[in-house]
CSV table of C-alpha atoms in Angstrom, one decimal:
chain,number,residue,atom,x,y,z
A,211,MET,CA,-189.5,-148.3,43.7
A,212,THR,CA,-189.6,-151.3,46.1
A,213,ILE,CA,-192.7,-153.1,47.3
A,214,LEU,CA,-192.8,-155.6,50.1
A,215,ILE,CA,-195.5,-158.3,49.8
A,216,VAL,CA,-196.5,-160.1,53.1
A,217,ASP,CA,-198.7,-163.1,52.5
A,218,ASP,CA,-198.6,-166.7,53.7
A,219,GLU,CA,-200.0,-168.0,50.4
A,220,PRO,CA,-197.1,-168.7,47.9
A,221,GLY,CA,-199.4,-168.4,45.0
A,222,ILE,CA,-200.5,-164.9,46.0
A,223,ARG,CA,-196.9,-163.8,46.6
A,224,ARG,CA,-195.9,-165.2,43.2
A,225,SER,CA,-198.7,-163.7,41.2
A,226,LEU,CA,-198.6,-160.2,42.8
A,227,GLY,CA,-194.8,-160.2,42.6
A,228,GLU,CA,-194.8,-161.1,38.9
A,229,SER,CA,-197.4,-158.4,38.1
A,230,LEU,CA,-195.6,-155.7,40.0
A,231,ALA,CA,-192.2,-156.7,38.5
A,232,GLU,CA,-193.7,-156.3,35.0
A,233,GLU,CA,-194.6,-152.7,35.9
A,234,GLY,CA,-191.0,-152.0,36.9
A,235,TYR,CA,-191.3,-152.4,40.7
A,236,ALA,CA,-188.6,-154.2,42.7
A,237,VAL,CA,-190.3,-156.8,44.9
A,238,LEU,CA,-189.5,-158.2,48.3
A,239,LYS,CA,-191.5,-161.1,49.9
A,240,ALA,CA,-192.3,-162.4,53.3
A,241,GLU,CA,-194.7,-165.1,54.4
A,242,ARG,CA,-195.1,-164.0,58.1
A,243,GLY,CA,-195.5,-160.7,59.9
A,244,GLU,CA,-192.3,-161.4,62.0
A,245,GLN,CA,-190.3,-161.7,58.8
A,246,ALA,CA,-191.7,-158.4,57.5
A,247,LEU,CA,-190.8,-156.6,60.7
A,248,GLU,CA,-187.3,-158.0,60.6
A,249,LEU,CA,-186.9,-156.5,57.1
A,250,LEU,CA,-188.2,-153.1,58.3
A,251,GLU,CA,-185.8,-153.1,61.2
A,252,ASN,CA,-182.9,-153.3,58.9
A,253,PRO,CA,-181.1,-149.9,58.3
A,254,ASP,CA,-181.6,-150.4,54.6
A,255,SER,CA,-185.4,-150.6,54.9
A,256,ASP,CA,-185.8,-147.0,53.9
A,257,GLY,CA,-185.5,-148.4,50.3
A,258,ILE,CA,-189.0,-150.0,50.8
A,259,ASP,CA,-191.6,-147.7,49.5
A,260,LEU,CA,-194.8,-149.7,50.1
A,261,VAL,CA,-196.1,-152.8,52.0
A,262,LEU,CA,-198.9,-155.0,50.7
A,263,LEU,CA,-200.0,-156.8,53.9
A,264,ASP,CA,-202.4,-159.7,54.3
A,265,VAL,CA,-204.8,-159.5,57.3
A,266,TRP,CA,-204.7,-163.2,58.1
A,267,LEU,CA,-201.2,-164.4,58.9
A,268,PRO,CA,-199.8,-167.2,61.0
A,269,GLY,CA,-198.1,-165.9,64.2
A,270,ILE,CA,-198.8,-162.2,64.7
A,271,ASP,CA,-201.7,-161.2,62.4
A,272,GLY,CA,-201.8,-158.4,59.8
A,273,LEU,CA,-203.3,-155.8,62.1
A,274,GLU,CA,-200.6,-156.2,64.7
A,275,THR,CA,-197.9,-156.3,62.1
A,276,LEU,CA,-199.4,-153.0,60.7
A,277,GLN,CA,-199.4,-151.4,64.1
A,278,ARG,CA,-195.7,-152.3,64.7
A,279,ALA,CA,-194.7,-151.4,61.2
A,280,LYS,CA,-196.2,-147.9,61.6
A,281,GLN,CA,-194.4,-147.4,64.9
A,282,MET,CA,-191.1,-148.3,63.2
A,283,ARG,CA,-191.8,-146.4,60.0
A,284,PRO,CA,-194.7,-143.9,60.4
A,285,ASP,CA,-194.1,-142.6,56.8
A,286,LEU,CA,-194.4,-146.0,55.1
A,287,PRO,CA,-197.7,-146.6,53.3
A,288,VAL,CA,-199.3,-150.0,54.0
A,289,VAL,CA,-202.1,-151.5,51.9
A,290,MET,CA,-204.1,-154.3,53.6
A,291,ILE,CA,-205.3,-157.3,51.7
A,292,SER,CA,-207.9,-159.8,52.8
A,293,GLY,CA,-210.0,-162.6,51.4
A,294,HIS,CA,-212.5,-162.3,54.3
A,295,GLY,CA,-212.8,-158.5,54.4
A,296,ASN,CA,-215.5,-156.8,56.5
A,297,ILE,CA,-216.2,-153.3,57.5
A,298,ASP,CA,-214.9,-153.6,61.1
A,299,THR,CA,-211.6,-155.0,59.9
A,300,ALA,CA,-211.2,-152.2,57.3
A,301,LEU,CA,-212.0,-149.6,59.9
A,302,ASN,CA,-209.5,-151.0,62.4
A,303,ALA,CA,-206.9,-151.1,59.7
A,304,THR,CA,-207.6,-147.5,58.7
A,305,LYS,CA,-207.4,-146.4,62.4
A,306,LEU,CA,-204.0,-148.1,62.7
A,307,GLY,CA,-202.7,-146.1,59.7
A,308,ALA,CA,-203.4,-148.3,56.6
A,309,PHE,CA,-203.4,-146.4,53.4
A,310,ASP,CA,-206.1,-148.6,51.7
A,311,PHE,CA,-207.8,-151.9,52.0
A,312,LEU,CA,-208.1,-154.4,49.1
A,313,GLU,CA,-210.1,-157.6,48.9
A,314,LYS,CA,-209.0,-160.9,47.4
A,315,PRO,CA,-208.9,-161.8,44.6
A,316,VAL,CA,-207.0,-158.6,44.0
A,317,ASP,CA,-208.0,-156.6,40.9
A,318,LEU,CA,-204.6,-155.9,39.2
A,319,ASP,CA,-205.6,-152.5,37.8
A,320,ARG,CA,-206.9,-151.3,41.1
A,321,LEU,CA,-203.7,-152.6,42.9
A,322,LEU,CA,-201.5,-150.7,40.5
A,323,LEU,CA,-203.5,-147.5,40.9
A,324,VAL,CA,-203.4,-147.8,44.7
A,325,ALA,CA,-199.7,-148.6,44.8
A,326,ALA,CA,-198.9,-145.6,42.6
A,327,ASN,CA,-201.0,-143.2,44.7
A,328,ALA,CA,-199.5,-144.5,47.9
A,329,ILE,CA,-195.9,-144.1,46.7
A,330,LYS,CA,-196.7,-140.7,45.3
A,331,GLN,CA,-198.3,-139.5,48.6
A,332,ARG,CA,-195.3,-140.8,50.5
A,333,GLN,CA,-192.9,-138.8,48.3
A,334,LEU,CA,-195.0,-135.7,48.7
A,335,VAL,CA,-194.9,-136.1,52.5
A,336,LYS,CA,-191.1,-136.6,52.4
A,337,ASP,CA,-190.7,-133.5,50.1
A,338,ASN,CA,-192.9,-131.4,52.4
A,339,GLN,CA,-190.9,-132.6,55.4
A,340,ARG,CA,-187.6,-131.8,53.6
A,341,LEU,CA,-188.8,-128.3,52.7
A,342,LEU,CA,-190.0,-127.7,56.3
A,343,GLU,CA,-186.6,-128.8,57.6
A,344,GLU,CA,-184.9,-126.4,55.2
A,345,VAL,CA,-187.0,-123.6,56.4
A,346,GLU,CA,-186.3,-124.5,60.1
A,347,GLN,CA,-182.6,-124.9,59.6
A,348,ASP,CA,-180.2,-122.0,59.6
A,349,ARG,CA,-180.1,-121.1,56.0
A,350,PHE,CA,-179.2,-117.4,55.6
A,351,PHE,CA,-178.3,-115.7,52.3
A,352,MET,CA,-177.3,-112.1,53.1
A,353,ALA,CA,-176.4,-110.0,50.1
A,354,GLU,CA,-174.8,-106.9,51.7
A,355,SER,CA,-171.2,-107.6,50.6
A,356,PRO,CA,-170.0,-107.1,47.0
A,357,ALA,CA,-168.7,-110.7,47.0
A,358,MET,CA,-172.1,-112.2,47.9
A,359,LYS,CA,-174.0,-109.9,45.5
A,360,ARG,CA,-171.8,-111.2,42.7
A,361,LEU,CA,-172.3,-114.9,43.8
A,362,LEU,CA,-176.1,-114.6,44.1
A,363,SER,CA,-176.3,-112.8,40.8
A,364,ASP,CA,-174.4,-115.7,39.2
A,365,VAL,CA,-176.6,-118.2,40.9
A,366,LYS,CA,-179.7,-116.5,39.4
A,367,LEU,CA,-178.2,-116.8,35.9
A,368,VAL,CA,-176.9,-120.4,36.2
A,369,ALA,CA,-179.8,-122.0,38.2
A,370,PRO,CA,-182.3,-122.3,35.4
A,371,THR,CA,-179.8,-124.0,33.1
A,372,GLU,CA,-178.6,-127.6,33.0
A,373,GLY,CA,-175.0,-126.6,33.4
A,374,ARG,CA,-172.9,-128.5,35.9
A,375,VAL,CA,-171.6,-126.2,38.7
A,376,LEU,CA,-168.4,-126.6,40.8
A,377,LEU,CA,-168.6,-124.7,44.1
A,378,VAL,CA,-165.2,-123.8,45.5
A,379,GLY,CA,-164.8,-122.4,49.0
A,380,GLU,CA,-163.5,-123.0,52.5
A,381,ASN,CA,-165.1,-125.3,55.0
A,382,GLY,CA,-168.2,-123.8,56.6
A,383,SER,CA,-168.6,-121.0,54.0
A,384,GLY,CA,-172.0,-122.3,52.8
A,385,LYS,CA,-171.3,-124.4,49.7
A,386,GLU,CA,-174.2,-126.7,50.5
A,387,GLU,CA,-176.6,-123.8,51.0
A,388,VAL,CA,-175.6,-122.4,47.6
A,389,ALA,CA,-176.1,-125.9,46.0
A,390,ARG,CA,-179.6,-126.1,47.5
A,391,LEU,CA,-180.3,-122.5,46.2
A,392,LEU,CA,-179.3,-123.6,42.7
A,393,HIS,CA,-181.7,-126.5,42.9
A,394,ALA,CA,-184.5,-124.4,44.3
A,395,GLN,CA,-184.3,-121.9,41.5
A,396,SER,CA,-184.0,-124.6,38.7
A,397,ALA,CA,-186.6,-126.4,36.7
A,398,ARG,CA,-185.8,-129.5,38.8
A,399,LYS,CA,-186.9,-128.0,42.1
A,400,GLY,CA,-189.9,-130.3,42.4
A,401,SER,CA,-187.6,-133.4,42.2
A,402,PRO,CA,-185.2,-134.8,44.7
A,403,PHE,CA,-182.0,-133.0,45.9
A,404,VAL,CA,-179.7,-135.8,47.0
A,405,GLU,CA,-176.4,-135.0,48.8
A,406,VAL,CA,-173.3,-137.3,49.0
A,407,ASN,CA,-170.4,-136.4,51.2
A,408,CYS,CA,-167.6,-138.0,49.4
A,409,ALA,CA,-165.1,-137.5,52.3
A,410,ALA,CA,-167.4,-139.2,54.8
A,411,ILE,CA,-167.9,-142.5,53.0
A,412,PRO,CA,-165.2,-145.3,53.1
A,413,GLU,CA,-163.5,-146.0,49.8
A,414,GLU,CA,-164.9,-149.6,49.7
A,415,LEU,CA,-168.5,-148.3,50.0
A,416,ILE,CA,-168.6,-145.1,47.9
A,417,GLU,CA,-169.2,-146.9,44.6
A,418,SER,CA,-172.2,-148.7,46.1
A,419,GLU,CA,-173.4,-145.5,47.6
A,420,LEU,CA,-173.3,-143.7,44.3
A,421,PHE,CA,-174.3,-146.4,41.8
A,422,GLY,CA,-176.1,-148.9,44.0
A,423,HIS,CA,-175.6,-152.6,44.2
A,424,VAL,CA,-177.4,-155.9,43.6
A,425,LYS,CA,-178.2,-158.4,46.4
A,426,GLY,CA,-175.2,-160.5,47.2
A,427,ALA,CA,-172.6,-158.2,45.5
A,428,PHE,CA,-170.6,-158.1,48.7
A,429,THR,CA,-170.8,-159.2,52.3
A,430,GLY,CA,-173.8,-157.4,53.9
A,431,ALA,CA,-175.6,-156.7,50.6
A,432,ILE,CA,-178.8,-158.4,51.7
A,433,ARG,CA,-181.0,-156.7,49.1
A,434,ASP,CA,-180.7,-154.5,46.0
A,435,GLN,CA,-179.8,-150.8,46.6
A,436,LYS,CA,-180.4,-148.2,43.9
A,437,GLY,CA,-177.7,-145.7,44.9
A,438,LYS,CA,-177.7,-141.9,45.0
A,439,PHE,CA,-177.6,-141.4,41.2
A,440,ARG,CA,-180.9,-143.2,40.9
A,441,GLU,CA,-182.4,-141.6,44.0
A,442,ALA,CA,-181.6,-138.2,42.3
A,443,HIS,CA,-183.2,-139.2,39.0
A,444,GLY,CA,-185.0,-136.2,37.6
A,445,GLY,CA,-183.4,-133.9,40.2
A,446,THR,CA,-180.0,-132.7,41.5
A,447,LEU,CA,-177.1,-134.8,42.8
A,448,PHE,CA,-174.8,-132.8,45.1
A,449,LEU,CA,-171.3,-134.3,45.4
A,450,ASP,CA,-169.8,-132.5,48.4
A,451,GLU,CA,-166.0,-132.7,48.9
A,452,VAL,CA,-165.6,-134.2,45.5
A,453,GLY,CA,-161.8,-133.7,45.7
A,454,ASP,CA,-161.6,-136.5,48.2
A,455,MET,CA,-162.8,-139.2,45.7
A,456,SER,CA,-160.3,-141.8,44.7
A,457,LEU,CA,-159.1,-142.0,41.1
A,458,LYS,CA,-161.0,-145.3,40.7
A,459,THR,CA,-164.3,-143.7,41.7
A,460,GLN,CA,-163.5,-140.6,39.7
A,461,ALA,CA,-163.2,-142.8,36.6
A,462,LYS,CA,-166.7,-144.3,37.2
A,463,VAL,CA,-168.3,-140.9,37.9
A,464,LEU,CA,-166.7,-139.6,34.7
A,465,ARG,CA,-168.2,-142.5,32.7
A,466,ALA,CA,-171.6,-141.9,34.3
A,467,LEU,CA,-171.6,-138.2,33.3
A,468,GLN,CA,-170.5,-139.0,29.8
A,469,GLU,CA,-173.0,-141.8,29.1
A,470,GLY,CA,-175.9,-140.8,31.4
A,471,ARG,CA,-175.9,-144.4,32.6
A,472,ILE,CA,-174.7,-146.2,35.7
A,473,GLU,CA,-174.1,-149.9,36.5
A,474,PRO,CA,-174.7,-151.1,40.0
A,475,VAL,CA,-172.0,-152.9,41.9
A,476,GLY,CA,-172.3,-156.6,41.2
A,477,GLY,CA,-173.8,-156.2,37.7
A,478,GLY,CA,-177.5,-156.2,36.9
A,479,GLY,CA,-177.2,-154.2,33.7
A,480,ALA,CA,-176.7,-150.5,33.0
A,481,VAL,CA,-179.5,-148.0,34.1
A,482,SER,CA,-180.1,-144.7,32.5
A,483,VAL,CA,-180.2,-141.7,34.9
A,484,ASP,CA,-181.1,-138.1,34.4
A,485,VAL,CA,-179.4,-135.9,37.0
A,486,ARG,CA,-177.9,-132.5,37.2
A,487,VAL,CA,-174.6,-132.7,39.1
A,488,ILE,CA,-173.5,-129.9,41.4
A,489,SER,CA,-170.2,-130.5,43.1
A,490,ALA,CA,-168.2,-128.7,45.8
A,491,THR,CA,-164.7,-128.8,47.2
A,492,ASN,CA,-162.4,-126.9,49.6
A,493,LYS,CA,-159.3,-128.0,47.6
A,494,ASP,CA,-157.5,-126.4,44.7
A,495,LEU,CA,-158.4,-128.9,42.1
A,496,PRO,CA,-156.0,-127.6,39.4
A,497,GLU,CA,-153.2,-128.2,41.9
A,498,GLU,CA,-154.6,-131.7,42.7
A,499,ILE,CA,-154.6,-132.4,38.9
A,500,LYS,CA,-150.9,-131.4,38.8
A,501,ALA,CA,-150.2,-133.7,41.7
A,502,GLY,CA,-152.0,-136.6,39.9
A,503,ARG,CA,-154.7,-136.8,42.5
A,504,PHE,CA,-157.6,-135.6,40.4
A,505,ARG,CA,-158.6,-136.4,36.8
A,506,GLU,CA,-158.4,-133.4,34.5
A,507,ASP,CA,-161.1,-134.7,32.2
A,508,LEU,CA,-163.5,-135.1,35.2
A,509,TYR,CA,-162.6,-131.6,36.4
A,510,PHE,CA,-163.7,-130.1,33.0
A,511,ARG,CA,-166.9,-132.2,33.2
A,512,LEU,CA,-167.8,-130.9,36.7
A,513,ALA,CA,-166.6,-127.3,36.3
A,514,VAL,CA,-168.7,-126.2,33.4
A,515,VAL,CA,-169.6,-123.2,35.6
A,516,PRO,CA,-167.2,-122.7,38.5
A,517,LEU,CA,-168.4,-120.5,41.3
A,518,ARG,CA,-166.5,-119.3,44.4
A,519,VAL,CA,-168.2,-119.1,47.7
A,520,PRO,CA,-166.5,-116.3,49.6
A,521,PRO,CA,-165.3,-116.9,53.2
A,522,LEU,CA,-166.9,-114.9,56.0
A,523,ARG,CA,-163.9,-112.6,56.5
A,524,GLU,CA,-164.6,-111.2,53.0
A,525,ARG,CA,-168.2,-110.5,54.0
A,526,PRO,CA,-167.9,-108.2,57.0
A,527,GLU,CA,-171.0,-106.2,56.0
A,528,GLU,CA,-173.1,-109.4,56.7
A,529,LEU,CA,-171.3,-110.6,59.8
A,530,ILE,CA,-173.4,-108.8,62.4
A,531,GLN,CA,-176.6,-109.5,60.5
A,532,LEU,CA,-175.8,-113.2,60.4
A,533,ALA,CA,-174.9,-113.2,64.1
A,534,GLU,CA,-178.2,-111.5,65.0
A,535,ALA,CA,-180.2,-113.8,62.8
A,536,PHE,CA,-178.6,-116.9,64.4
A,537,VAL,CA,-179.3,-115.5,67.9
A,538,LYS,CA,-183.0,-114.9,67.0
A,539,ARG,CA,-183.5,-118.3,65.4
A,540,LEU,CA,-181.7,-120.2,68.2
A,541,ALA,CA,-183.6,-118.3,70.9
A,542,ARG,CA,-186.9,-119.3,69.3
A,543,ASN,CA,-185.7,-123.0,69.0
A,544,TYR,CA,-184.7,-123.0,72.7
A,545,GLY,CA,-187.8,-121.1,73.9
A,546,ARG,CA,-185.7,-118.2,75.2
A,547,ILE,CA,-185.8,-114.4,74.9
A,548,PRO,CA,-183.4,-113.2,72.1
A,549,LYS,CA,-180.3,-111.4,73.4
A,550,ARG,CA,-178.9,-108.2,71.9
A,551,LEU,CA,-175.3,-108.0,70.8
A,552,ALA,CA,-173.4,-105.5,72.9
A,553,PRO,CA,-171.1,-103.0,71.2
A,554,ASP,CA,-168.0,-104.7,72.5
A,555,ALA,CA,-169.2,-108.1,71.2
A,556,ARG,CA,-169.8,-106.6,67.8
A,557,ASP,CA,-166.3,-105.2,67.7
A,558,THR,CA,-164.9,-108.6,68.8
A,559,LEU,CA,-166.8,-110.4,66.1
A,560,LEU,CA,-165.6,-108.0,63.5
A,561,ARG,CA,-161.9,-108.4,64.6
A,562,HIS,CA,-162.0,-112.2,64.3
A,563,ASP,CA,-160.8,-113.8,61.0
A,564,TRP,CA,-163.3,-116.7,61.1
A,565,PRO,CA,-161.4,-119.8,59.9
A,566,GLY,CA,-164.6,-121.8,60.4
A,567,ASN,CA,-166.7,-119.3,58.5
A,568,VAL,CA,-170.5,-119.3,58.9
A,569,ARG,CA,-170.6,-122.6,60.7
A,570,GLU,CA,-168.1,-121.3,63.3
A,571,LEU,CA,-170.3,-118.1,63.8
A,572,LYS,CA,-173.4,-120.1,64.3
A,573,ASN,CA,-171.8,-122.4,66.9
A,574,LEU,CA,-170.4,-119.4,68.7
A,575,MET,CA,-173.8,-117.7,68.9
A,576,GLU,CA,-175.4,-120.8,70.1
A,577,ARG,CA,-172.8,-121.2,72.9
A,578,ALA,CA,-173.2,-117.5,73.9
A,579,LEU,CA,-176.9,-117.8,74.0
A,580,ILE,CA,-176.8,-120.9,76.2
A,581,LEU,CA,-174.1,-119.9,78.6
A,582,GLY,CA,-174.5,-116.1,78.7
A,583,ARG,CA,-176.0,-114.9,82.0
A,584,GLY,CA,-176.9,-111.3,81.1
A,585,SER,CA,-179.7,-109.8,78.9
A,586,GLU,CA,-177.2,-109.1,76.2
A,587,ILE,CA,-174.2,-111.0,74.6
A,588,THR,CA,-170.9,-109.3,75.5
A,589,THR,CA,-167.3,-110.1,74.7
A,590,ARG,CA,-166.9,-112.2,77.8
A,591,ASP,CA,-169.7,-114.5,76.4
A,592,LEU,CA,-167.7,-115.2,73.3
A,593,GLY,CA,-165.4,-117.8,74.9
A,594,PRO,CA,-162.2,-118.4,73.0
A,595,LEU,CA,-162.5,-115.1,71.0
A,596,ALA,CA,-162.6,-113.1,74.2
A,597,THR,CA,-159.6,-115.0,75.6
A,598,ARG,CA,-157.6,-114.4,72.4
A,599,LEU,CA,-158.3,-110.7,72.4
A,600,ILE,CA,-157.4,-110.4,76.1
A,601,ASN,CA,-154.0,-112.0,75.4
A,602,GLU,CA,-153.3,-109.7,72.5
A,603,PRO,CA,-151.2,-106.6,73.1
A,604,ASP,CA,-153.2,-103.5,73.7
A,605,PRO,CA,-153.2,-101.5,70.4
A,606,PHE,CA,-153.8,-98.3,72.3
A,607,SER,CA,-151.0,-98.3,74.7
A,608,PHE,CA,-149.4,-94.8,74.4
A,609,PRO,CA,-145.7,-94.2,73.6
A,610,GLU,CA,-144.0,-91.0,74.6
A,611,PHE,CA,-144.8,-87.8,72.5
A,612,PRO,CA,-143.0,-84.4,72.6
A,613,SER,CA,-146.3,-82.6,72.4
A,614,LEU,CA,-150.1,-83.0,72.8
A,615,ARG,CA,-150.7,-82.3,69.1
A,616,GLU,CA,-148.4,-85.2,68.0
A,617,GLY,CA,-150.0,-87.5,70.6
A,618,ARG,CA,-153.4,-86.6,69.3
A,619,ASP,CA,-152.4,-87.2,65.7
A,620,TRP,CA,-151.0,-90.6,66.6
A,621,PHE,CA,-154.1,-91.6,68.5
A,622,GLU,CA,-156.4,-90.4,65.7
A,623,GLY,CA,-154.4,-92.2,63.1
A,624,GLU,CA,-154.5,-95.5,65.1
A,625,TYR,CA,-158.2,-95.1,65.8
A,626,ILE,CA,-159.0,-94.5,62.1
A,627,LYS,CA,-156.8,-97.5,61.0
A,628,ARG,CA,-158.5,-99.7,63.5
A,629,GLU,CA,-161.9,-98.7,62.1
A,630,MET,CA,-160.7,-99.3,58.6
A,631,LYS,CA,-159.7,-102.8,59.6
A,632,LEU,CA,-163.1,-103.4,61.3
A,633,GLN,CA,-164.9,-102.3,58.2
A,634,ASN,CA,-162.7,-104.2,55.9
A,635,GLY,CA,-161.6,-101.1,54.0
A,636,ASN,CA,-165.2,-99.9,53.2
A,637,MET,CA,-164.6,-96.2,53.5
A,638,THR,CA,-168.2,-95.2,53.3
A,639,ARG,CA,-168.8,-97.3,56.4
A,640,VAL,CA,-165.7,-95.9,58.1
A,641,ALA,CA,-166.9,-92.3,57.5
A,642,GLU,CA,-170.3,-93.2,58.9
A,643,ARG,CA,-168.8,-94.8,62.0
A,644,LEU,CA,-166.6,-91.7,62.6
A,645,GLY,CA,-169.3,-89.2,61.9
A,646,LEU,CA,-167.3,-87.6,59.0
A,647,ASP,CA,-168.1,-86.7,55.5
A,648,ARG,CA,-166.3,-89.0,53.1
A,649,SER,CA,-164.3,-86.1,51.5
A,650,ASN,CA,-163.2,-84.8,54.9
A,651,LEU,CA,-162.2,-88.3,55.9
A,652,TYR,CA,-159.9,-88.5,52.9
A,653,LYS,CA,-158.4,-85.1,53.7
A,654,ARG,CA,-157.6,-86.1,57.2
A,655,LEU,CA,-156.1,-89.4,56.1
A,656,LYS,CA,-153.8,-87.6,53.7
A,657,SER,CA,-152.7,-85.2,56.5
A,658,LEU,CA,-152.0,-88.2,58.7
A,659,GLY,CA,-150.0,-90.0,56.0
A,660,ILE,CA,-152.3,-93.0,55.9
A,661,GLU,CA,-152.6,-94.8,52.6
A,662,VAL,CA,-156.0,-96.0,51.6
A,663,ARG,CA,-156.6,-99.3,49.7
A,664,GLU,CA,-160.3,-99.8,49.3
A,665,SER,CA,-161.7,-103.3,49.1
């Protein structure tokens, strides 16, 4: 935890800094309000957890500094300190958002108690905000398909353990959502869930991002940074797209997992960390190992429990439910009346193979809701899906038949095969859609010479 001390008296900065450092806090110092605001404007300022701010400062005073700081960082707790405290000053500071007010000379025990409470409250606020965001975001776990039922059953078994999990699945299939579900159902659920997208961070920065760095370790390192491993201490670290890490970074991650310790870039000594690692990839890691692009020993460390997240095309039972849920949620977000999915739109959605998976479906529903002009979403509102289907050959163009009976059998067979495709081979659903008993459906298929391969 990092505390910024803002005071124009060198002796106060030194004494408070030494006392806080002895308690394990990292300390930053500024002698003027302007300097403090410059530190808070820096993109790395989120690492500052608390500000101790003197009321009487040269230049802009403490109350104005407080007001500007709260505008920049509303969540940042600020404790005011003054050697000439009075009720009016304390009230003004409280109105401006100060967490507490201490008088000089500062009682160390009281300072430590106030600092701990302020940081704890900030963490609670952040956790509550994170939970609210997760509720508001599009996180849907349908369990209608056999594939998802198996996955969620495995999640229920694995989540309470400390076993490392490797999630394998296509882009957009929901690997991050499953990782968050594993965290939410674990004993670590009250601690941080920290995500790192290994594919989005440049190679020269990923070690600093994971393990932190000390001030001056490289150009631009103007202060210490603790890194994602330390941010996730006590909780879960989610390494997304882990297959994109370089071999050099893989070696350091392996060492961290083996020893439970990390060393920031630039030195500073090894630090113990307690994290549960969940990783995810859309790559075939065994093939990456054969190609020399991924370490086999790291793979076995990460894949204690490998779980496959099925693509959306293997979950047709959930597709319409997901689409309707997205429309309902998006309509509420945009302040619009939810639209119903027309039958032709449902068939179009079921015929698509969904290379972008759930993410593609969500984006498509958002576009249809925004651009659609009617009271329901039809095929013409589905953009590229509608265009693709229009350009496809008509599956029901009729060839020549010598008799009505043969033409009827051909049409019936094509119609049933189309429904089997739409229902992904689920014969119970096919029978329901056709209005037939399951046994009669099988008899008719046999008479038409249609082979059945149930999924």
